[in-house]
Amino acid sequence: MIAEAGLAALWLAAALALLQLGVALAGPRVGDVRSIAVPAAVAQGFLTLFAFAALIALFVRTDLSVQLVAANSHSLKPFIYRFSGAWGNHEGSMLLWVTVLAVAGAALALLERRLPAETIRATLGAQAALALGFFGFLLIASNPFARLYPAPAEGQGLNPLLQDPGLAFHPPTLYLGYVGLSVAFSLAVGALITRDVGPALARAMRPWVLGAWVLLTLGITAGSYWAYYELGWGGWWFWDPVENASLMPWLAATALLHSVNVLAARGGLRAWTIMLAVVAFSMSMVGTFLVRSGILTSVHSFAVDPRRGTFILGLLVLYVGGALALFAWRVGTVREGARFKLVSREGALVANNLLLSVILGTVFVGTLYPIFVEAVAGEKISVGPPYFNAVSGPIVLLLALLLFIGPLLNWRVDRRPNLRRVALPLGVALLALLATILSGASMSLLARLGLATAAGLAVASFLPLVGRSLRRAPLATWGMVISHLGVAVAIAGAACDTAFTRETLTAVRPGETAIVGPWTVRFVGVDPVAGPNWTAVEGHLRATRGDRSERFDPQSRAFSDPPTETSEAAIRTFADGQLYTVLGRQESDGRWQLRLWWKPFVTLIWLGGFLIALGGAVAMLGRLWREWRQRVRAREAWA
Amino acid sequence: MTASPKNQRLLLVAAAIVALIGATLLAMWGLSGKAAYFRTPQDIAAGRADIGQPLRLGGMVKAGSVQKQPDGVSIRFVVTDGPADVPVLFRGIVPDLFKERGGVVAEGRLQKGGVFVADNILAKHDERYMPPQMGNLQAEQKTRETVQK
């Protein structure tokens, strides 16, 4: 019954989306937008939440008469993975996608009160059109509630790589970010339809963009750390197409986040901001297409079904094509933005946007080029880290250098830019560069420049606070400072990882030792251990450095449903880095393979990602708080 | 740099176009030297692979071909796609899903003697994966049977 109720809720929600779209298209003739479209949007949010809860209930109870559960779950799975396993598969994750889309639509309908009624009507219409397409995809091509007769005695289990707490956190956060951008998309489309592109639109759009961007940043950071510890490869970013699929919307959203400020504060960059809002969500859909169409084979693509790919591609063409056509048609009616000088805050933000767009363009080309070549020439190629590092690395550093000066410039026109303050971070960067050269450490040029830039940026990020009362500085400024510091921290972590990581790969007998970086690691032996749905061989290592001695217990796990082996790395974080140990296989002569990494300051990468997101959250709270106070004050003045 | 709004818009458009062209040129430069071609053993047998160029070799691990080397961390095995075989040498811990008769992609370079030296091995995450040449239908069939069992 639960499955049928969930399916019915989805159909009902799809019907409501159709109604909402119809009301928007009918225009003012059917009366106030709030009387039909808003309740319809809110009801869709609740109905999809209900359907999603139904799917979780089916997974938690391991109802094997539901095909999806039988194919992806197992009654012996621990509770948390029966719960999060609901979205560890194609249909479930698409249901999560649609749920987030519908809930975002409901929140938009409920909360957005500043824009004129006609713009809200058009926006809700655009949101309904998006929802309708994805409801269709779910119901026609990926029904999560399909029954299976007769029900099997046991399910096939969840891919063990996904049996990790990361699954409970990473996909929902990422999807909230991906799909949160749909609101910016709908607002942009709505504003184009009603020819109402201005600072008010930017102020309405800003919290959504900020919120989506914060979640996207957190989701990407969490996914990166998950891949780092779960895959046991010691890497934190592989330029896998699926990772790029999440990076592209992030890059577009980062550009949008900055341009929307220019529109809100100065009324400039109108058409550009609209374009970015369209591009950002388009990138989310491109990502969904790449991951869900089965065009890529990876941990994220759960099934190969050409119908699905065609369906998503159709939606993609319809929405992106439609929005771009609307943009081309209406861009002439968008008023000219306010003008500004090259050396001004706006000028710096334009440069920021252009550089981010270049990175986005190169990542986009690199990700889609193999698919294009295969379709056109029938040739299979892969574009990997050598391409992406070489192409995007230098631009990232250029962008970081821009951060030295951009936040110090004034809006509109900076007659006398206070460039003396930039001397301090530049000096720090040069000193750091000199230090890396004098230390004699061998490292790549990019790593050297990365360390220098990070050192300078760490200082530069605080400069906007210099000479201000720290208490009076707006939260948005604090948010900017924290995020920019996060960029410095993340770059430092990435550069340290490239420059200083030491790796040892060896085969040892119990009692023998291996050396990695400053650590001496003694292999004590192995023991069998067992978990709820796996058995494992656990290695015992004793790592010593000076008088410090630590115990490591990496495991090699074997799961029975599905029959798979995974390695659980044992990792410990110290003040100056991480020691990362992986137990390999046993050789026929009794030796065990060990892979050891000493990774100085590698955790800065994720700390930086977290700081970037934290800054966004602080800025968003600051903006919302300020608006709320203004509204209260306006109401008091009225009374 | 005083520009009327109209000129300023043109300037911005020009800057955007320059950025777009720059990105494309940069991408083309990167792709020309750094893209790795995906080859199957049949391609290599037909001479469609340059010695010493970065390549991805895809196929199945031939049954009974995995040989461990004395250092304990190197292995030799054979990648096959049916008609053709390529010997591979790899130093490292093989991924968890690497097994005989399993799908595999080896990243590395082809040496003069015809041995492929891999610096990275990707066994497909999904245990249901088979190289496309070997027919996804087969894998799907198997999956369906298991579900219906």
Coordinates of C-alpha atoms in Angstrom, one line a residue, chain B:
Chain B
M1 CA 37.6 55.2 -19.8
T2 CA 34.4 57.1 -19.8
A3 CA 32.0 55.2 -21.9
S4 CA 28.3 55.7 -22.5
P5 CA 26.2 52.9 -21.2
K6 CA 25.7 51.6 -24.7
N7 CA 29.4 51.5 -25.4
Q8 CA 30.0 50.0 -22.0
R9 CA 27.6 47.2 -22.9
L10 CA 29.5 46.6 -26.1
L11 CA 32.7 46.6 -24.2
L12 CA 31.3 43.9 -21.8
V13 CA 30.1 41.8 -24.7
A14 CA 33.5 42.1 -26.4
A15 CA 35.2 41.1 -23.1
A16 CA 32.8 38.1 -22.8
I17 CA 33.5 37.0 -26.4
V18 CA 37.3 37.3 -25.8
A19 CA 36.9 35.2 -22.7
L20 CA 34.9 32.6 -24.6
I21 CA 37.4 32.5 -27.4
G22 CA 40.2 32.3 -24.9
A23 CA 38.5 29.4 -23.1
T24 CA 38.1 27.6 -26.4
L25 CA 41.7 28.1 -27.5
L26 CA 42.9 27.1 -24.0
A27 CA 40.8 24.0 -24.1
M28 CA 41.9 23.1 -27.6
W29 CA 45.6 23.5 -26.6
G30 CA 45.0 21.3 -23.6
L31 CA 43.1 18.6 -25.5
S32 CA 45.6 18.4 -28.3
G33 CA 48.4 17.2 -26.0
K34 CA 46.7 15.8 -22.9
A35 CA 43.7 13.7 -24.0
A36 CA 44.3 10.0 -23.6
Y37 CA 42.8 7.8 -26.3
F38 CA 40.8 4.8 -25.2
R39 CA 42.0 1.6 -27.0
T40 CA 40.9 -2.0 -26.9
P41 CA 43.3 -4.9 -27.4
Q42 CA 42.0 -5.2 -31.0
D43 CA 42.9 -1.6 -31.7
I44 CA 46.4 -2.2 -30.4
A45 CA 46.8 -5.4 -32.5
A46 CA 45.8 -3.4 -35.5
G47 CA 48.5 -0.9 -34.7
R48 CA 46.1 1.9 -33.7
A49 CA 48.2 3.0 -30.8
D50 CA 51.4 5.1 -30.6
I51 CA 54.2 3.8 -28.4
G52 CA 54.8 5.9 -25.4
Q53 CA 51.6 8.0 -25.7
P54 CA 49.2 8.2 -22.7
L55 CA 46.5 5.6 -23.4
R56 CA 43.6 4.0 -21.7
L57 CA 43.4 0.3 -22.3
G58 CA 40.0 -1.2 -21.8
G59 CA 38.8 -4.8 -21.8
M60 CA 38.4 -7.8 -19.5
V61 CA 41.1 -9.4 -17.4
K62 CA 41.8 -12.8 -19.0
A63 CA 41.0 -15.8 -16.9
G64 CA 44.1 -17.3 -15.4
S65 CA 46.4 -14.5 -16.6
V66 CA 47.1 -12.7 -13.3
Q67 CA 50.7 -13.3 -12.1
K68 CA 52.2 -11.8 -9.0
Q69 CA 55.7 -10.5 -9.1
P70 CA 58.4 -11.2 -6.5
D71 CA 58.4 -7.6 -5.1
G72 CA 54.9 -8.3 -3.8
V73 CA 53.3 -5.2 -5.2
S74 CA 53.6 -5.7 -8.9
I75 CA 51.4 -7.8 -11.1
R76 CA 51.3 -9.0 -14.7
F77 CA 48.0 -9.8 -16.4
V78 CA 46.4 -9.9 -19.8
V79 CA 43.7 -7.7 -21.0
T80 CA 41.5 -9.2 -23.6
D81 CA 38.5 -8.2 -25.7
G82 CA 38.0 -11.6 -27.2
P83 CA 40.0 -11.8 -30.4
A84 CA 43.1 -9.9 -29.1
D85 CA 45.2 -9.8 -26.0
V86 CA 47.6 -7.3 -24.5
P87 CA 50.0 -8.0 -21.6
V88 CA 50.0 -5.5 -18.8
L89 CA 52.5 -4.7 -16.1
F90 CA 51.2 -2.8 -13.1
R91 CA 52.8 -1.7 -9.8
G92 CA 50.4 -0.9 -7.0
I93 CA 47.5 -2.3 -5.1
V94 CA 44.9 -3.4 -7.5
P95 CA 41.4 -2.0 -6.9
D96 CA 38.9 -4.0 -5.0
L97 CA 36.7 -4.9 -8.0
F98 CA 39.7 -6.0 -10.0
K99 CA 39.3 -9.7 -10.8
E100 CA 39.8 -12.2 -13.5
R101 CA 37.0 -12.0 -16.1
G102 CA 36.1 -8.6 -14.7
G103 CA 36.0 -5.4 -16.7
V104 CA 39.1 -3.2 -16.4
V105 CA 40.6 0.0 -17.7
A106 CA 44.3 0.4 -17.4
E107 CA 45.9 3.9 -17.7
G108 CA 49.4 4.0 -18.9
R109 CA 51.7 3.7 -21.9
L110 CA 52.4 1.0 -24.5
Q111 CA 56.1 0.0 -24.5
K112 CA 58.2 -1.0 -27.5
G113 CA 57.9 -4.7 -26.8
G114 CA 54.1 -4.6 -26.8
V115 CA 53.8 -4.6 -23.0
F116 CA 51.4 -2.0 -21.6
V117 CA 52.8 -0.5 -18.4
A118 CA 50.0 0.9 -16.3
D119 CA 50.3 3.5 -13.6
N120 CA 46.7 3.3 -12.7
I121 CA 44.0 0.7 -12.9
L122 CA 40.3 1.4 -12.8
A123 CA 38.1 -1.5 -12.2
K124 CA 34.6 -0.4 -12.8
H125 CA 32.8 0.5 -9.6
D126 CA 29.7 -1.3 -10.7
E127 CA 30.1 -5.1 -10.5
R128 CA 27.6 -5.3 -13.3
Y129 CA 29.8 -3.4 -15.7
M130 CA 31.1 -5.0 -18.9
P131 CA 33.0 -3.3 -21.7
P132 CA 30.5 -2.2 -24.3
Q133 CA 32.0 -4.4 -26.9
M134 CA 31.2 -7.5 -24.8
G135 CA 27.6 -6.5 -24.8
N136 CA 25.8 -4.7 -22.1
L137 CA 22.8 -6.9 -22.9
Q138 CA 24.5 -9.8 -21.3
A139 CA 25.0 -7.9 -18.1
E140 CA 21.5 -6.7 -18.0
Q141 CA 20.2 -10.1 -18.7
K142 CA 22.2 -11.4 -15.7
T143 CA 20.9 -8.6 -13.5
R144 CA 17.4 -9.3 -14.4
E145 CA 17.8 -13.0 -13.7
T146 CA 19.2 -12.3 -10.3
V147 CA 16.4 -9.9 -9.4
Q148 CA 13.8 -12.5 -10.4
K149 CA 15.5 -15.4 -8.6

